[in-house]
PDB file of C-alpha atoms and ligand atoms in Angstrom:
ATOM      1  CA  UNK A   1       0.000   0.000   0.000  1.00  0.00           C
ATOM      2  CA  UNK A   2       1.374   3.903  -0.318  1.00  0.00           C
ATOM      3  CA  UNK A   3       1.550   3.497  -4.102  1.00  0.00           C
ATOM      4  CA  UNK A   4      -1.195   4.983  -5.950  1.00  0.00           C
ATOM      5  CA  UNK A   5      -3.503   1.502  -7.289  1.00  0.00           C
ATOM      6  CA  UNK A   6      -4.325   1.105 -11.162  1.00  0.00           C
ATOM      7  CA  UNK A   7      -7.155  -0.443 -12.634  1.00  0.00           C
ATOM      8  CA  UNK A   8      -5.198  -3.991 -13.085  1.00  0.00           C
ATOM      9  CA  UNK A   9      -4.412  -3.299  -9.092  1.00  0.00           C
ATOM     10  CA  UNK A  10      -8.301  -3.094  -8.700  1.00  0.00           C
ATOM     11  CA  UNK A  11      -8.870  -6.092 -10.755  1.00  0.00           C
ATOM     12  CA  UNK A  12      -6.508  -8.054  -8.885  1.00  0.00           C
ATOM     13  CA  UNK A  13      -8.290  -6.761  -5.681  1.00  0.00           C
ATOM     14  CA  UNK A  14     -11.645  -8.245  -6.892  1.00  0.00           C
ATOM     15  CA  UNK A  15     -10.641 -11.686  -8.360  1.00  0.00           C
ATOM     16  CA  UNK A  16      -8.271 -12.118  -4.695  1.00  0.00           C
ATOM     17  CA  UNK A  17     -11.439 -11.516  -3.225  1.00  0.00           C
ATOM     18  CA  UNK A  18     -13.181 -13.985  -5.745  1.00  0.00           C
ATOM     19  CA  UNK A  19     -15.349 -11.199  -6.898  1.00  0.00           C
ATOM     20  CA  UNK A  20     -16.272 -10.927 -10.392  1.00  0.00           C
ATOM     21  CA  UNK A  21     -15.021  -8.021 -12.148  1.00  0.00           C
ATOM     22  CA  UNK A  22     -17.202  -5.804 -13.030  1.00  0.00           C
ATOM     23  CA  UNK A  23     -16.918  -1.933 -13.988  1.00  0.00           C
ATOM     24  CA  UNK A  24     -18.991  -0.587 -11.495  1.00  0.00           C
ATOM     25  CA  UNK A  25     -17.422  -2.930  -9.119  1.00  0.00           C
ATOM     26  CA  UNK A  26     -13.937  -1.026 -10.899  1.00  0.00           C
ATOM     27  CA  UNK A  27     -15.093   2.227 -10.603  1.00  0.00           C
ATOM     28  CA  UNK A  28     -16.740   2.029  -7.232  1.00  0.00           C
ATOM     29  CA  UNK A  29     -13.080   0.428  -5.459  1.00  0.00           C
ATOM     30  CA  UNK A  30     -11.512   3.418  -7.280  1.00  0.00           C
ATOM     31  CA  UNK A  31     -13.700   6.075  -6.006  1.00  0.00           C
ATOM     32  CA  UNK A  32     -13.103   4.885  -2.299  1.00  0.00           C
ATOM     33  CA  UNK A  33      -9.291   4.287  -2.950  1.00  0.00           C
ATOM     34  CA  UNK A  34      -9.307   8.060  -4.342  1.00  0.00           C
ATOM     35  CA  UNK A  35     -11.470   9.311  -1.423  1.00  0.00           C
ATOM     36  CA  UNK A  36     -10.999   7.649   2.126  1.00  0.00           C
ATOM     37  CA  UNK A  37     -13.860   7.684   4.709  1.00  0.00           C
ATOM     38  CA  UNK A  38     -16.078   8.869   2.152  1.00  0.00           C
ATOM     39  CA  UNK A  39     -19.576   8.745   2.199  1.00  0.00           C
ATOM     40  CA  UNK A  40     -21.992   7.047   0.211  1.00  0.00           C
ATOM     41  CA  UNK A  41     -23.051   9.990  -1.551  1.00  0.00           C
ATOM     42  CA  UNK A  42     -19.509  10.955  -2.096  1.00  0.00           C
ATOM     43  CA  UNK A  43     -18.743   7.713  -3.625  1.00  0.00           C
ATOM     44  CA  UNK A  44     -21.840   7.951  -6.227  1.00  0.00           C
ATOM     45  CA  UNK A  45     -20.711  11.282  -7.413  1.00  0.00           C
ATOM     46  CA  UNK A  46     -17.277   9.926  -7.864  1.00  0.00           C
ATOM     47  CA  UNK A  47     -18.196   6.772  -9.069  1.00  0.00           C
ATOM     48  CA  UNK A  48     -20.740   8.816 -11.739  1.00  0.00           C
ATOM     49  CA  UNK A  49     -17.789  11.161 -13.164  1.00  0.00           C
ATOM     50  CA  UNK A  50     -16.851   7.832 -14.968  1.00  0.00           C
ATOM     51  CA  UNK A  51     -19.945   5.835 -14.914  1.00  0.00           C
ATOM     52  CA  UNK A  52     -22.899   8.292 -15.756  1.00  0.00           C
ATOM     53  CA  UNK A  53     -25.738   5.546 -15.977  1.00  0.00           C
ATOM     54  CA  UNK A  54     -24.881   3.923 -12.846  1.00  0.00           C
ATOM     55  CA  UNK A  55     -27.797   3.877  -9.910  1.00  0.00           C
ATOM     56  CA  UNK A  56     -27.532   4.635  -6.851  1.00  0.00           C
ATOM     57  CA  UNK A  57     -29.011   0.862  -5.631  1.00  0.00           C
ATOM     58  CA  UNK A  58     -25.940  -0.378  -8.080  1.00  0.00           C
ATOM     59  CA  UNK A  59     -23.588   1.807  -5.691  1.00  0.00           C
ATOM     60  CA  UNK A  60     -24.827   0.374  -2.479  1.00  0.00           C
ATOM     61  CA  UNK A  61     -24.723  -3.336  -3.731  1.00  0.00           C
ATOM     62  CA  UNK A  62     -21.118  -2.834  -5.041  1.00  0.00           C
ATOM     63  CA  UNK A  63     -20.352  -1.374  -1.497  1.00  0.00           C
ATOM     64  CA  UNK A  64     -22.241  -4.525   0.295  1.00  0.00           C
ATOM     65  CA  UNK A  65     -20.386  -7.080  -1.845  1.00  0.00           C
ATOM     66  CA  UNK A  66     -17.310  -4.956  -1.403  1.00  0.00           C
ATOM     67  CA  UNK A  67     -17.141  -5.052   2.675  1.00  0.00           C
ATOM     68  CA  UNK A  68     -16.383  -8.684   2.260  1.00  0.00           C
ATOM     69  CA  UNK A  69     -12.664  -8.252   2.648  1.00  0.00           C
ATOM     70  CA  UNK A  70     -11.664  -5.169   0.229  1.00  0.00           C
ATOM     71  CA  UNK A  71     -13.848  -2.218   2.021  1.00  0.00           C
ATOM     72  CA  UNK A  72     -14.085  -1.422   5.245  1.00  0.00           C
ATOM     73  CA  UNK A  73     -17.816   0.342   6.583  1.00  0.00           C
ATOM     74  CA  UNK A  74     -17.337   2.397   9.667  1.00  0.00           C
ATOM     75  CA  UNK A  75     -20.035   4.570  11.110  1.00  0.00           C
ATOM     76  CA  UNK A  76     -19.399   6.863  14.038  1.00  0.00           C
ATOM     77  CA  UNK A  77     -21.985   7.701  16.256  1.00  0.00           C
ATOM     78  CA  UNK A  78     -24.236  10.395  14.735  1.00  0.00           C
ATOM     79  CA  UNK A  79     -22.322  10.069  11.180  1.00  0.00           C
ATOM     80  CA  UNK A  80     -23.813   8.313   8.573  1.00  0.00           C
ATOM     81  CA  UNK A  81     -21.703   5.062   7.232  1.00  0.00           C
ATOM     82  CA  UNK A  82     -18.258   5.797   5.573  1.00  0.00           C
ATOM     83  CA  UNK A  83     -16.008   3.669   3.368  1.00  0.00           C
ATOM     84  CA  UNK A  84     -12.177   3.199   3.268  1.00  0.00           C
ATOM     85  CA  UNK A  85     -10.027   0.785   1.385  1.00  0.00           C
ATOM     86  CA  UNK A  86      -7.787   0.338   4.525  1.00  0.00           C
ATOM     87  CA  UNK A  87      -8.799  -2.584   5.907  1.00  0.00           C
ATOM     88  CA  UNK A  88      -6.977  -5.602   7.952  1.00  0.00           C
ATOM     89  CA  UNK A  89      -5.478  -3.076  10.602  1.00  0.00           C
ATOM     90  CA  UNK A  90      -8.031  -2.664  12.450  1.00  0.00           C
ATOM     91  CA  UNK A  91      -6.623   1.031  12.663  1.00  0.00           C
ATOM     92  CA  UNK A  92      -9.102   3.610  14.750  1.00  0.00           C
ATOM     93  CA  UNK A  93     -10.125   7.008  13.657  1.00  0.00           C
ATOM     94  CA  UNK A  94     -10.480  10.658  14.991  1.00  0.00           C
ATOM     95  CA  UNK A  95     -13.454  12.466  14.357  1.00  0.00           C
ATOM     96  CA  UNK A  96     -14.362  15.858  14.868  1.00  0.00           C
ATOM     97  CA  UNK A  97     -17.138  16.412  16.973  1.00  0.00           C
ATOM     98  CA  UNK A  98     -17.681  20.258  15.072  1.00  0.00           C
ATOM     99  CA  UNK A  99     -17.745  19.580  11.273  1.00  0.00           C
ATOM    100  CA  UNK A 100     -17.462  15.660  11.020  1.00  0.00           C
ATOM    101  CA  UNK A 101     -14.181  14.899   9.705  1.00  0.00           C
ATOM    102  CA  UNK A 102     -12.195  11.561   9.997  1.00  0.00           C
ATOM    103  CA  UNK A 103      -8.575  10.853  10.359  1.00  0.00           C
ATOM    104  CA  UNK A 104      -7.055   8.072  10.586  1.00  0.00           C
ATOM    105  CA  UNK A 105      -5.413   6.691  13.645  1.00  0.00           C
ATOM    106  CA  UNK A 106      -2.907   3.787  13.924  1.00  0.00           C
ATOM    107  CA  UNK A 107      -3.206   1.348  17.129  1.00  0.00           C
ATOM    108  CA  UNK A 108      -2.115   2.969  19.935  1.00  0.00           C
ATOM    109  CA  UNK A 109      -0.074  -0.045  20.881  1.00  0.00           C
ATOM    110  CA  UNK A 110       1.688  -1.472  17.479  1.00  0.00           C
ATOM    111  CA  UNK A 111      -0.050  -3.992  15.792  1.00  0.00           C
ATOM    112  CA  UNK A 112      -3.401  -4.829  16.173  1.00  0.00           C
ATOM    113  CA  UNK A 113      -2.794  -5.318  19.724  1.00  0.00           C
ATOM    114  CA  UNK A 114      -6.239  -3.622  20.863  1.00  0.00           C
ATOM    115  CA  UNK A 115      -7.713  -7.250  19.320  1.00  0.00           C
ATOM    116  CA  UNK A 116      -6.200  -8.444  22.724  1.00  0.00           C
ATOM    117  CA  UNK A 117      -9.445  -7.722  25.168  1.00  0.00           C
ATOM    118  CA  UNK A 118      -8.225  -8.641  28.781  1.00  0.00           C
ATOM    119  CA  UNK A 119     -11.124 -10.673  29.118  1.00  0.00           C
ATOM    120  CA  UNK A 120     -13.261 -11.918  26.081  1.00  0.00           C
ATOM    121  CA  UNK A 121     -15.795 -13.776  27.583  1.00  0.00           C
ATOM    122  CA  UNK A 122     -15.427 -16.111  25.669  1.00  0.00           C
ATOM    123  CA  UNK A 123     -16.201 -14.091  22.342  1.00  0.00           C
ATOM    124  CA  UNK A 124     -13.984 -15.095  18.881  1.00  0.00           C
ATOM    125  CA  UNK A 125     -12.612 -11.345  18.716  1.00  0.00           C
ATOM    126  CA  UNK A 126     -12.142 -10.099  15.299  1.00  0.00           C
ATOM    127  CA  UNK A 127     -12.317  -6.423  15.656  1.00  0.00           C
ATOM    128  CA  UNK A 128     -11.810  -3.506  17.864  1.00  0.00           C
ATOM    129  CA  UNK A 129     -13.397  -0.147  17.236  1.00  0.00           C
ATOM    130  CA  UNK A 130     -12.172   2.676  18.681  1.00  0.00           C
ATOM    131  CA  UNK A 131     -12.773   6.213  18.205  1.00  0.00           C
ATOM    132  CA  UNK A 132     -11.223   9.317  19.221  1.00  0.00           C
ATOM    133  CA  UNK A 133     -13.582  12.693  19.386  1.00  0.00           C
ATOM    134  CA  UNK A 134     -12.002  15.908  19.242  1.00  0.00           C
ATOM    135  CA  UNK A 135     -11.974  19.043  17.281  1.00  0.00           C
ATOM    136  CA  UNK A 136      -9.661  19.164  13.757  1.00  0.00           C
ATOM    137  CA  UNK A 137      -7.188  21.667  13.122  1.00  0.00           C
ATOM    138  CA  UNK A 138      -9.559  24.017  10.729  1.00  0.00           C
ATOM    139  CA  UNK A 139     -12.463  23.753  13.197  1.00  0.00           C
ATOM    140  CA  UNK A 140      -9.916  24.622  16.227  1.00  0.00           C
ATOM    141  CA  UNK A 141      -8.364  27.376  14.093  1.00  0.00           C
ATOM    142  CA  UNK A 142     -11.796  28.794  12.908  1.00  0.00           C
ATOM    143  CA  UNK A 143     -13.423  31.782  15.100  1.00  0.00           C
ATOM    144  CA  UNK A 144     -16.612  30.675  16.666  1.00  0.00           C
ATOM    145  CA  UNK A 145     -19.566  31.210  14.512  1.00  0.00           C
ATOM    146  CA  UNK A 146     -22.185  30.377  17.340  1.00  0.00           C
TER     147      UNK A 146
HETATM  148 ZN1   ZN B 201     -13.709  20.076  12.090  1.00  0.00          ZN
HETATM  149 ZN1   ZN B 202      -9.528   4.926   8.226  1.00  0.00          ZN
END
């Protein structure tokens, strides 16, 4: 990762996934490689810049078959869902409680090590979501308004 992805990176992505390749599919794994922690109405109007005729059901299927390995859906409280192609990291995110924008935030720890609950009660632990609030640099710079 780093490396701006190509189409043939994106078609790789899908098949490794054993998704069929489709150009929405393309387009769609594009638009959320080109935007991180976009929403879903971000992604349409990217995805539409290249693929005019494509509906907005079409986007949110893509995106459903898409969080099965390639996508990751994350959804702070009071935001609606967001997309990223980082995903396996189980990195957290920073969100600013004044205009709603996400950073990302590696594991406080290293690696994944927040996937280590103390006690799991006996759970098969997969994830760990964590989210920082605070106020972003623009916000904190801005005068108040209200
Ligand atoms: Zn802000
Ligand atoms: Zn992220």
């Amino acid at each position: 990762m780093g490396s701006v992805a190509t189409a043939s990176d994106f078609e790789r992505m899908l098949r490794g996934a054993n998704l069929r390749v489709t150009r929405p599919r393309l387009a769609v794994l594009a638009a959320v490689h080109a935007h991180p922690h976009a929403d879903t109405h971000s992604i349409i109007g990217a995805v539409r810049s290249e693929l005019p005729a494509v509906s907005h059901q079409a986007v949110y299927d893509v995106l459903r078959a898409l969080t099965a390995g390639l996508v990751r859906r994350i959804q702070p409280s009071s935001s609606v869902a967001r997309y990223e192609a980082r995903v396996g990291d189980n990195h957290h995110h920073v969100v600013c409680r004044s205009c709603g924008a996400i950073a990302d935030v590696d594991c406080a720890v290293g690696n994944a090590p927040c996937l280590t609950a103390t006690g799991d009660q006996g759970f098969s632990i997969d994830e760990a979501e964590v989210t920082y609030w605070g106020v972003c640099p623009e916000c904190a710079a801005a005068p108040a308004t209200r």
